PDB file of C-alpha atoms in Angstrom:
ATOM      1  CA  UNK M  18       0.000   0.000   0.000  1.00 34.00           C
ATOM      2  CA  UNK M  19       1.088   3.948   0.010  1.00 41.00           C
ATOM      3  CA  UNK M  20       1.539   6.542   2.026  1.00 47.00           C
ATOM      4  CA  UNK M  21      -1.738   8.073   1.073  1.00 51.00           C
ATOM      5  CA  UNK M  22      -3.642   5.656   3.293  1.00 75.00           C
ATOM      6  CA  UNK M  23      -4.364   7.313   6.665  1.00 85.00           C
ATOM      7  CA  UNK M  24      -4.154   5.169  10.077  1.00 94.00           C
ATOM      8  CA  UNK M  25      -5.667   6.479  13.030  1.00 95.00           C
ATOM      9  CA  UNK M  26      -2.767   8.444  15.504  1.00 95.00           C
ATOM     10  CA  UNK M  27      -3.444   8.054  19.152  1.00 97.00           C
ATOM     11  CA  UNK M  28      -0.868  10.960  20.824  1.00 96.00           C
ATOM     12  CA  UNK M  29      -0.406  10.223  24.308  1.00 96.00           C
ATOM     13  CA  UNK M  30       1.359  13.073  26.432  1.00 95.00           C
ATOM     14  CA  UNK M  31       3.062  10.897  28.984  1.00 96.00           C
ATOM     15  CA  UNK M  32       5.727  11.095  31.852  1.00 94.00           C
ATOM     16  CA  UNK M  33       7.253  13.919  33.875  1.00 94.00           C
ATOM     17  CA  UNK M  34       8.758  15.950  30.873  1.00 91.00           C
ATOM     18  CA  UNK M  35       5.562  15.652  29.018  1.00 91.00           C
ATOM     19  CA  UNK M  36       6.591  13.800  26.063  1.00 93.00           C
ATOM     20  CA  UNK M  37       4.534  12.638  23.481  1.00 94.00           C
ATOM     21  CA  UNK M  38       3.871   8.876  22.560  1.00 97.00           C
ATOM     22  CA  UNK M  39       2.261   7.750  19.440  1.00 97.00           C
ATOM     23  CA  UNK M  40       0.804   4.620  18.659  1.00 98.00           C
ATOM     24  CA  UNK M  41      -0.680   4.319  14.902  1.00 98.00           C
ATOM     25  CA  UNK M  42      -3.550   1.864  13.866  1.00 98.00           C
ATOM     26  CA  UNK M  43      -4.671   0.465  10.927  1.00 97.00           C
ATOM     27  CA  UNK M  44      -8.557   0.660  11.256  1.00 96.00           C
ATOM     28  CA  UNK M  45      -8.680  -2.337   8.019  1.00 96.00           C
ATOM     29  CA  UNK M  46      -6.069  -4.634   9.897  1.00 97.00           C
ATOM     30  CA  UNK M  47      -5.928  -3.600  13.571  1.00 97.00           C
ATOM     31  CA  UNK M  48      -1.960  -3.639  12.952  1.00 98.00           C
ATOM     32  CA  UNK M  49      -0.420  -0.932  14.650  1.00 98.00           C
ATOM     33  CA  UNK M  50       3.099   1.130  15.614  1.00 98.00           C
ATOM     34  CA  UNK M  51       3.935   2.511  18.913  1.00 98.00           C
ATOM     35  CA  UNK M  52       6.467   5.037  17.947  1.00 98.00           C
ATOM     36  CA  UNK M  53       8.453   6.523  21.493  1.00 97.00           C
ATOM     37  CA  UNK M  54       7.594   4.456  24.230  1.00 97.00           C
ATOM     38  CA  UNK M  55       8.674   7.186  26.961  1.00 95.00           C
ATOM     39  CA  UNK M  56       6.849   6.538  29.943  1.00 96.00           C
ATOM     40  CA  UNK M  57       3.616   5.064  31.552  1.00 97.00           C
ATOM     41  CA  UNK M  58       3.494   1.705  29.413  1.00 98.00           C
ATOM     42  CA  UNK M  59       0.650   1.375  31.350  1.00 98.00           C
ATOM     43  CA  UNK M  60      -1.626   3.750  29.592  1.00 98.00           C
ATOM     44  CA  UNK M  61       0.801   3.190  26.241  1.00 98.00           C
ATOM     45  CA  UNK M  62      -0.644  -0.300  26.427  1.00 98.00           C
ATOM     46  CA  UNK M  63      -4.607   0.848  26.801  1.00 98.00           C
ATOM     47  CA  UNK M  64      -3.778   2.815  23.682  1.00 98.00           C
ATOM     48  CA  UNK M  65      -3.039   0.109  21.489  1.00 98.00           C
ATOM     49  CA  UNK M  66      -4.983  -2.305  23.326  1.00 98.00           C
ATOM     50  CA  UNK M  67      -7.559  -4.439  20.511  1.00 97.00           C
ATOM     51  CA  UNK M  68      -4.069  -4.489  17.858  1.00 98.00           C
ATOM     52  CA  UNK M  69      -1.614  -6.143  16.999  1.00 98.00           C
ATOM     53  CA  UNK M  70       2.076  -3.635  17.586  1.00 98.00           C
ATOM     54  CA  UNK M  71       3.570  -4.945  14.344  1.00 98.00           C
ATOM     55  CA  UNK M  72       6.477  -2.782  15.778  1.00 98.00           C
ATOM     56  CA  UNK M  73       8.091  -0.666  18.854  1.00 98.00           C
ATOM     57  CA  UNK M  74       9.832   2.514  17.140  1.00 98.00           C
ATOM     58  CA  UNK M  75      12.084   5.435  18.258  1.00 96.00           C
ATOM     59  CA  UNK M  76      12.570   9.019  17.213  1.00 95.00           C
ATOM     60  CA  UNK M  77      15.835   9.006  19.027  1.00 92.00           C
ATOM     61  CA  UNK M  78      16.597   7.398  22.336  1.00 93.00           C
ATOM     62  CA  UNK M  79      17.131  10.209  25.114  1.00 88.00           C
ATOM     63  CA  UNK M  80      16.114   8.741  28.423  1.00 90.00           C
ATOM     64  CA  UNK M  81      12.355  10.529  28.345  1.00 90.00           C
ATOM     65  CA  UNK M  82      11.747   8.732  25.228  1.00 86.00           C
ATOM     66  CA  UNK M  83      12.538   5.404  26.284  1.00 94.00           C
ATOM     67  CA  UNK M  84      11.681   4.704  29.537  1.00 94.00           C
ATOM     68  CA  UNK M  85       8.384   2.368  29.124  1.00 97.00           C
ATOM     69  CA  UNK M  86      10.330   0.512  26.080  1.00 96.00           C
ATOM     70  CA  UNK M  87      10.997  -2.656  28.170  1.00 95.00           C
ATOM     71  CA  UNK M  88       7.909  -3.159  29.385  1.00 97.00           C
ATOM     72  CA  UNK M  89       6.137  -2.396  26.256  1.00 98.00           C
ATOM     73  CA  UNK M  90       8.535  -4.603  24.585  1.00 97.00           C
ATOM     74  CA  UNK M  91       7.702  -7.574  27.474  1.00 97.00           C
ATOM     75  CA  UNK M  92       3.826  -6.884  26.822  1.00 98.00           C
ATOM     76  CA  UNK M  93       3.370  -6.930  23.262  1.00 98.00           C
ATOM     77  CA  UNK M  94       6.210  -9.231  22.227  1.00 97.00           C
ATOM     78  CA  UNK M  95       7.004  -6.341  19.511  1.00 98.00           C
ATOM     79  CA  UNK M  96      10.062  -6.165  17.476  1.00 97.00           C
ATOM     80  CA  UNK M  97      11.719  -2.864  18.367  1.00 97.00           C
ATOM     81  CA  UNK M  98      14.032  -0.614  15.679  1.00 97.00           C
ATOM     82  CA  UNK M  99      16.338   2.550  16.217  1.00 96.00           C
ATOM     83  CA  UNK M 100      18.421   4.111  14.084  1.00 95.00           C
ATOM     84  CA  UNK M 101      21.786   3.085  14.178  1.00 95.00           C
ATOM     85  CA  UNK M 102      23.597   6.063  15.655  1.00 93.00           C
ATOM     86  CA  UNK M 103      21.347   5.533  18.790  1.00 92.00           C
ATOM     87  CA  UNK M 104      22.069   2.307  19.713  1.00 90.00           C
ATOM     88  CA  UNK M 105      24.328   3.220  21.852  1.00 88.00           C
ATOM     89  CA  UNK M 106      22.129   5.470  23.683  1.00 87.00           C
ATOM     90  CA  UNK M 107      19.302   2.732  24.447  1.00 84.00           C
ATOM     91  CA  UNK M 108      21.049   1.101  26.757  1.00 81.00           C
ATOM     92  CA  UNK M 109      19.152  -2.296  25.781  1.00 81.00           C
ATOM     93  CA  UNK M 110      19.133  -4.262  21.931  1.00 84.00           C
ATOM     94  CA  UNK M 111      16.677  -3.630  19.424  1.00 89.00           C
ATOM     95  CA  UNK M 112      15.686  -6.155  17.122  1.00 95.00           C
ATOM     96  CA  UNK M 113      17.178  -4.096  14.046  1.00 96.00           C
ATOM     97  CA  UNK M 114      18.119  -0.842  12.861  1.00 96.00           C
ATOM     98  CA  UNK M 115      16.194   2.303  10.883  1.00 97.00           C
ATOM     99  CA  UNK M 116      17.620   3.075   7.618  1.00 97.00           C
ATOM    100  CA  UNK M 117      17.041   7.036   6.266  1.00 98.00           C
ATOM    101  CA  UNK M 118      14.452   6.134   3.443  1.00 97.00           C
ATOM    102  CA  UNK M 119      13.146   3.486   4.403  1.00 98.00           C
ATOM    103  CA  UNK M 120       9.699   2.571   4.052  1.00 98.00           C
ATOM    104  CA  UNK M 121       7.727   1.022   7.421  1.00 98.00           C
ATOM    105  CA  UNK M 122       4.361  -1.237   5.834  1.00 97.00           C
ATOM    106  CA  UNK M 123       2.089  -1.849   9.104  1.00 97.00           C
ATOM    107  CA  UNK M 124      -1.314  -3.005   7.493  1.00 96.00           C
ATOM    108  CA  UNK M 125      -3.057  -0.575   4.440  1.00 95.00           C
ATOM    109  CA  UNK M 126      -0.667   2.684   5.595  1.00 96.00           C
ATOM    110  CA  UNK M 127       2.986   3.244   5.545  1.00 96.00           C
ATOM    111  CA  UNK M 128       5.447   5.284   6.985  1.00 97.00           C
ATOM    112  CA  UNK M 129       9.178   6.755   5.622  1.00 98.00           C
ATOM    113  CA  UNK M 130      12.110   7.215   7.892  1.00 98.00           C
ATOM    114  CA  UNK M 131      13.611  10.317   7.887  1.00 97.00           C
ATOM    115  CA  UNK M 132      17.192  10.844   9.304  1.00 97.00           C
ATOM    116  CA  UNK M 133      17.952  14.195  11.022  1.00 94.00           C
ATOM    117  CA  UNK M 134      20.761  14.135  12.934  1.00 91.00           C
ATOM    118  CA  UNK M 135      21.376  16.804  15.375  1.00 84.00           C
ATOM    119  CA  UNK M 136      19.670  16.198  18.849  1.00 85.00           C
ATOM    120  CA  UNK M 137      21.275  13.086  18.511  1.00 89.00           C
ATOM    121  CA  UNK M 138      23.225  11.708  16.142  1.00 91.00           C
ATOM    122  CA  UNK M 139      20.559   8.849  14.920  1.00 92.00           C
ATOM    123  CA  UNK M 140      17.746  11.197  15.217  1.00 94.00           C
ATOM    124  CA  UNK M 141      14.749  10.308  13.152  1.00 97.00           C
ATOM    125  CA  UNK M 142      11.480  11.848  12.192  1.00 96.00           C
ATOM    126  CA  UNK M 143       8.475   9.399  10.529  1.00 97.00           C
ATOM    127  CA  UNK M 144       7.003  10.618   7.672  1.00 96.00           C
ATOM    128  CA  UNK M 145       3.411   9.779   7.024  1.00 94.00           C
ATOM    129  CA  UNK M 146       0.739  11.560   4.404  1.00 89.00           C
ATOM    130  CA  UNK M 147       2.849  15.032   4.431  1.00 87.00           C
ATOM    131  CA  UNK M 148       3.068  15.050   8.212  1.00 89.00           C
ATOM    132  CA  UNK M 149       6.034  14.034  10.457  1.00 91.00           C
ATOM    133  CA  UNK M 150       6.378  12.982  13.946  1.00 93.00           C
ATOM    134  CA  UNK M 151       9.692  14.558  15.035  1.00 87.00           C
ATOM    135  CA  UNK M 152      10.233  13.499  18.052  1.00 80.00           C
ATOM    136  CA  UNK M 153      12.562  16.138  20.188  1.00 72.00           C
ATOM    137  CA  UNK M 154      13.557  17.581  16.664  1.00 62.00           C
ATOM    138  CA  UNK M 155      11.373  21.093  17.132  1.00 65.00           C
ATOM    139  CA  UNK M 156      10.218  21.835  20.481  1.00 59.00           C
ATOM    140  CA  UNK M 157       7.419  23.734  21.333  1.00 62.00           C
ATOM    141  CA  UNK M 158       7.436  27.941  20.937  1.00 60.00           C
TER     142      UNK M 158
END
């Protein structure tokens, strides 16, 4: 499938730094992505509860963006990918590594990997329909 089909985005604003969790669904498949598992897998979980993660994702892997990952991980039984220049950072092993242009299928909707190095150096944003999650790439005002 493209791009052009939409998923639905559940943004969760989660932990002490208020940092934003995604998880996208397929509504066709029930397939879905949980992209920056940062804190309260708890409530991460209820979010994607009635799918199936196809995969755990990271923007980059700063400690607020990661802190739920293991227990998300444990829960859903969910592959988990970083870019490679972050690896380091995570503390923990992923299952494989983002490549910049890559294409992410999960159900009827995909998503591109963008890399933009800078916060850190295997900083990623997700492109999806002419939007992007960005992760800590722009901060608020």
């Amino acid at each position: 499938m493209t791009q052009g089909n939409c998923p639905e985005i559940r943004r969760l604003t989660v932990g002490p730094y208020g940092v934003n969790s995604y998880v996208l669904v397929c509504p066709a498949t029930k397939e879905s992505l949980i992209i920056d598992p940062a804190d309260e897998a708890e409530k991460i979980l209820e979010a994607a509860k009635g799918t199936r993660v196809k995969e755990i994702l990271f923007t980059h892997a700063h400690f607020d963006h990661i802190q739920a990952y293991r227990a998300v991980k444990e829960s859903t039984g969910a592959p988990s990918a970083i870019h490679p220049g972050d690896v380091g950072l995570l503390g923990s092993k992923t299952d494989r590594e983002l490549r910049d242009g890559e294409l992410i299928q999960c159900g009827n909707f995909s998503i591109k990997v963008v890399h933009v190095p800078g916060h850190t150096e295997g900083g990623v944003c997700f492109l999806l329909n002419g939007d992007m999650i960005v992760g800590d790439n722009v901060f608020p005002g």
